[in-house]
Tab-separated table of C-alpha atoms in Angstrom:
chain	number	residue	atom	x	y	z
A	204	UNK	CA	146.306	119.292	55.047
A	205	UNK	CA	148.647	122.120	54.913
A	206	UNK	CA	152.061	121.854	56.718
A	207	UNK	CA	152.795	125.106	58.105
A	208	UNK	CA	156.259	126.518	57.559
A	209	UNK	CA	158.122	128.536	60.199
A	210	UNK	CA	161.180	130.811	59.615
A	211	UNK	CA	163.428	131.034	62.549
A	212	UNK	CA	165.781	134.173	62.367
A	213	UNK	CA	168.426	134.383	65.080
A	214	UNK	CA	172.349	134.967	64.625
A	215	UNK	CA	172.783	132.354	67.762
A	216	UNK	CA	172.885	128.780	66.032
A	217	UNK	CA	172.275	127.192	69.215
A	218	UNK	CA	168.950	128.986	69.520
A	219	UNK	CA	168.018	128.551	65.858
A	220	UNK	CA	168.777	124.542	66.252
A	221	UNK	CA	166.939	124.168	69.435
A	222	UNK	CA	163.868	126.164	68.519
A	223	UNK	CA	163.934	123.999	65.377
A	224	UNK	CA	163.720	120.802	67.276
A	225	UNK	CA	160.596	121.628	69.006
A	226	UNK	CA	158.898	122.805	66.172
A	227	UNK	CA	159.575	119.875	64.302
A	228	UNK	CA	158.156	117.753	67.074
A	229	UNK	CA	155.129	119.802	66.513
A	230	UNK	CA	155.090	118.828	63.020
A	231	UNK	CA	156.292	122.154	61.236
A	232	UNK	CA	158.452	122.598	58.497
A	233	UNK	CA	161.388	124.800	59.689
A	234	UNK	CA	163.872	127.320	57.629
A	235	UNK	CA	166.554	129.101	59.286
A	236	UNK	CA	168.322	132.477	58.966
A	237	UNK	CA	171.010	133.978	60.694
A	238	UNK	CA	169.935	137.725	60.234
A	239	UNK	CA	167.400	139.794	58.620
A	240	UNK	CA	168.797	139.940	55.086
A	241	UNK	CA	169.112	136.056	54.765
A	242	UNK	CA	165.473	135.833	56.217
A	243	UNK	CA	164.312	138.415	53.491
A	244	UNK	CA	165.882	136.275	50.841
A	245	UNK	CA	164.297	132.854	52.037
A	246	UNK	CA	161.013	134.606	52.130
A	247	UNK	CA	161.419	135.620	48.415
A	248	UNK	CA	161.452	131.994	47.149
A	249	UNK	CA	159.605	130.118	49.758
A	250	UNK	CA	155.714	129.931	51.224
A	251	UNK	CA	156.505	130.715	55.026
A	252	UNK	CA	153.319	131.151	57.367
A	253	UNK	CA	155.283	132.310	60.715
A	254	UNK	CA	158.438	134.171	61.389
A	255	UNK	CA	160.182	133.956	64.711
A	256	UNK	CA	162.527	136.986	64.454
A	257	UNK	CA	165.347	137.873	66.812
A	258	UNK	CA	165.934	141.806	67.390
A	259	UNK	CA	169.575	142.141	67.867
A	260	UNK	CA	171.273	140.721	64.770
A	261	UNK	CA	174.126	141.900	62.527
A	262	UNK	CA	173.661	143.171	58.912
A	263	UNK	CA	169.974	143.909	59.503
A	264	UNK	CA	168.122	143.659	62.741
A	265	UNK	CA	164.643	142.411	63.679
A	266	UNK	CA	163.118	145.745	63.723
A	267	UNK	CA	164.306	146.736	60.191
A	268	UNK	CA	163.496	143.162	58.854
A	269	UNK	CA	160.078	143.835	60.138
A	270	UNK	CA	159.532	147.044	58.422
A	271	UNK	CA	160.434	145.324	55.026
A	272	UNK	CA	158.376	142.192	55.703
A	273	UNK	CA	155.494	144.109	56.586
A	274	UNK	CA	155.669	146.443	53.437
A	275	UNK	CA	154.699	143.212	51.267
A	276	UNK	CA	153.331	140.415	53.765
A	277	UNK	CA	151.001	140.150	56.351
A	278	UNK	CA	152.119	136.665	58.025
A	279	UNK	CA	152.740	136.571	61.797
A	280	UNK	CA	155.863	137.794	63.245
A	281	UNK	CA	156.756	136.616	66.631
A	282	UNK	CA	159.706	138.924	68.150
A	283	UNK	CA	162.441	137.407	70.141
A	284	UNK	CA	164.778	139.500	72.421
A	285	UNK	CA	166.639	139.653	75.553
A	286	UNK	CA	165.431	143.172	76.554
A	287	UNK	CA	162.336	142.799	78.829
A	288	UNK	CA	161.530	146.638	79.240
A	289	UNK	CA	157.947	147.489	78.435
A	290	UNK	CA	159.238	150.239	76.107
A	291	UNK	CA	161.019	147.535	73.957
A	292	UNK	CA	157.909	145.350	73.653
A	293	UNK	CA	155.665	148.166	72.661
A	294	UNK	CA	158.522	149.410	70.074
A	295	UNK	CA	158.490	145.943	68.594
A	296	UNK	CA	154.697	145.734	68.212
A	297	UNK	CA	154.361	149.048	66.897
A	298	UNK	CA	156.499	148.422	64.119
A	299	UNK	CA	154.386	145.412	63.141
A	300	UNK	CA	155.267	142.462	65.130
A	301	UNK	CA	152.207	140.197	66.389
A	302	UNK	CA	153.685	139.144	69.591
A	303	UNK	CA	157.027	139.421	71.609
A	304	UNK	CA	158.685	136.765	73.544
A	305	UNK	CA	161.581	137.770	76.103
A	306	UNK	CA	164.757	135.469	76.201
A	307	UNK	CA	165.134	133.270	78.036
A	308	UNK	CA	161.949	131.489	77.332
A	309	UNK	CA	160.088	128.324	78.008
A	310	UNK	CA	160.280	126.234	74.677
A	311	UNK	CA	156.510	124.944	75.222
A	312	UNK	CA	155.379	128.603	75.766
A	313	UNK	CA	156.821	129.661	72.448
A	314	UNK	CA	155.233	126.645	70.853
A	315	UNK	CA	151.693	127.601	72.142
A	316	UNK	CA	152.459	131.178	71.127
A	317	UNK	CA	153.275	129.698	67.499
A	318	UNK	CA	149.957	127.807	67.671
A	319	UNK	CA	147.983	130.789	68.647
A	320	UNK	CA	149.473	132.993	65.809
A	321	UNK	CA	148.737	130.399	63.245
A	322	UNK	CA	145.274	130.018	64.287
A	323	UNK	CA	144.557	133.666	63.896
A	324	UNK	CA	146.406	133.673	60.779
A	325	UNK	CA	144.096	130.943	59.350
A	326	UNK	CA	140.784	131.726	60.922
A	327	UNK	CA	140.580	135.413	60.288
A	328	UNK	CA	140.959	134.838	56.478
A	329	UNK	CA	144.551	136.115	55.981
A	330	UNK	CA	146.017	132.810	55.109
A	331	UNK	CA	145.587	131.698	51.486
A	332	UNK	CA	147.165	128.262	50.675
A	333	UNK	CA	149.658	128.788	48.024
A	334	UNK	CA	148.800	126.933	44.722
A	335	UNK	CA	151.734	124.614	43.620
A	336	UNK	CA	151.104	125.646	39.955
A	337	UNK	CA	151.236	129.147	38.476
A	338	UNK	CA	149.657	129.927	35.047
A	339	UNK	CA	150.078	132.870	33.272
A	340	UNK	CA	148.507	132.415	29.950
A	341	UNK	CA	150.343	129.570	28.387
A	342	UNK	CA	153.053	129.748	30.500
A	343	UNK	CA	152.954	127.158	33.624
A	344	UNK	CA	155.373	126.663	36.611
A	345	UNK	CA	154.904	123.646	38.829
A	346	UNK	CA	156.703	124.511	41.962
A	347	UNK	CA	156.480	120.826	43.309
A	348	UNK	CA	157.794	119.153	40.032
A	349	UNK	CA	160.072	121.869	39.312
A	350	UNK	CA	158.793	121.782	35.843
A	351	UNK	CA	157.953	124.621	33.370
A	352	UNK	CA	155.847	123.957	30.229
A	353	UNK	CA	154.492	126.677	27.547
A	354	UNK	CA	151.367	125.701	25.717
A	355	UNK	CA	151.335	122.107	27.375
A	356	UNK	CA	154.837	121.425	26.194
A	357	UNK	CA	157.794	120.966	28.808
A	358	UNK	CA	160.804	123.446	28.695
A	359	UNK	CA	163.976	122.342	29.626
A	360	UNK	CA	165.638	124.807	31.957
A	361	UNK	CA	168.643	124.794	33.825
A	362	UNK	CA	168.630	125.217	37.788
A	363	UNK	CA	169.302	128.904	37.751
A	364	UNK	CA	167.116	129.469	34.818
A	365	UNK	CA	164.276	127.806	36.630
A	366	UNK	CA	164.995	130.020	39.869
A	367	UNK	CA	164.730	133.192	37.948
A	368	UNK	CA	161.532	132.253	36.301
A	369	UNK	CA	159.938	130.967	39.633
A	370	UNK	CA	160.957	134.124	41.125
A	371	UNK	CA	159.384	136.379	38.267
A	372	UNK	CA	156.535	134.252	37.929
A	373	UNK	CA	155.711	134.156	41.879
A	374	UNK	CA	156.089	137.686	41.855
A	375	UNK	CA	154.182	138.723	38.483
A	376	UNK	CA	154.000	142.356	37.731
A	377	UNK	CA	156.768	143.036	40.118
A	378	UNK	CA	159.954	144.767	38.695
A	379	UNK	CA	163.063	143.302	40.101
A	380	UNK	CA	166.605	144.805	39.448
A	381	UNK	CA	169.482	142.840	38.418
A	382	UNK	CA	171.074	143.104	41.818
A	383	UNK	CA	167.974	141.769	43.224
A	384	UNK	CA	167.542	138.761	40.881
A	385	UNK	CA	171.266	137.906	41.381
A	386	UNK	CA	171.107	138.065	45.065
A	387	UNK	CA	167.790	136.120	45.495
A	388	UNK	CA	169.030	133.519	43.128
A	389	UNK	CA	172.861	133.064	43.668
A	390	UNK	CA	172.528	134.027	47.391
A	391	UNK	CA	175.484	136.307	47.433
A	392	UNK	CA	176.182	140.048	46.957
A	393	UNK	CA	175.810	141.150	43.360
A	394	UNK	CA	179.085	142.505	41.978
A	395	UNK	CA	179.309	143.217	38.259
A	396	UNK	CA	176.174	140.844	37.801
A	397	UNK	CA	174.625	142.687	34.798
A	398	UNK	CA	176.067	140.347	32.127
A	399	UNK	CA	175.462	137.254	34.113
A	400	UNK	CA	171.936	137.983	34.750
A	401	UNK	CA	171.345	139.333	31.093
A	402	UNK	CA	172.944	136.046	29.607
A	403	UNK	CA	170.239	133.812	31.565
A	404	UNK	CA	167.401	136.088	30.618
A	405	UNK	CA	168.353	135.832	27.180
A	406	UNK	CA	168.317	132.119	27.508
A	407	UNK	CA	164.957	131.957	29.132
A	408	UNK	CA	163.436	134.017	26.444
A	409	UNK	CA	164.956	131.762	23.987
A	410	UNK	CA	163.041	129.010	25.399
A	411	UNK	CA	159.873	130.459	26.361
A	412	UNK	CA	159.200	133.225	23.942
A	413	UNK	CA	157.926	132.849	20.389
A	414	UNK	CA	159.668	136.030	19.383
A	415	UNK	CA	162.537	136.473	21.955
A	416	UNK	CA	163.172	140.020	20.452
A	417	UNK	CA	159.511	140.886	21.101
A	418	UNK	CA	158.984	138.990	24.514
A	419	UNK	CA	155.413	138.383	25.575
A	420	UNK	CA	156.527	137.237	29.064
A	421	UNK	CA	159.853	138.124	30.509
A	422	UNK	CA	159.839	142.193	30.066
A	423	UNK	CA	162.581	144.538	30.474
A	424	UNK	CA	161.961	147.789	32.435
A	425	UNK	CA	164.812	150.049	31.062
A	426	UNK	CA	167.022	151.313	33.745
A	427	UNK	CA	165.177	149.356	36.745
A	428	UNK	CA	165.170	145.720	35.949
A	429	UNK	CA	163.077	142.794	34.692
A	430	UNK	CA	159.630	141.251	35.327
A	431	UNK	CA	157.050	138.887	34.025
A	432	UNK	CA	153.687	140.294	33.274
A	433	UNK	CA	150.505	139.066	34.982
């Protein structure tokens, strides 16, 4: 049976921690972010089934984050806000939120809304349980054991090399810029990251490619970034 994962995004740590307690009591796995940018980074490397998203946050607010999320994902989003005006609720729902809860809220009401959204997500057919193993031709990645194999032979990758490979394989066909890769793997802003990322890509190719100079898997898109072909 799938354990659903909920991403709690709020710049108030007390609110994040309080919601986490109730969610865990209901059996959910909980991830936490303090702003929209951190939430987007977490979404790149985690299988999230529902997002609780505060509106007023630094760096990237909930409205901006919802636009970004909706461009790629259809997972349920419940917005949290101290604003109670109807116009604010309409705006939140119009940008792609599935529900809107006004602070302060009763924790059990929030849990009921979480359950309701997850039921719709599963029963309407949007939810697809993510496979723990990704296979692209002879290249296989097991996200549970963190193991990569090529034609059945285990490939020894460093933790950073594994994270880059996992990012590219779970988003096969999508091109990631050097900055994108650095921010998602190292979880910090990319400054002069070109050589760092290039060195790790070269090492990955040496381990998974028959001919690293003519790669089958990790492709460069000149002037843009890297991808792994589907």
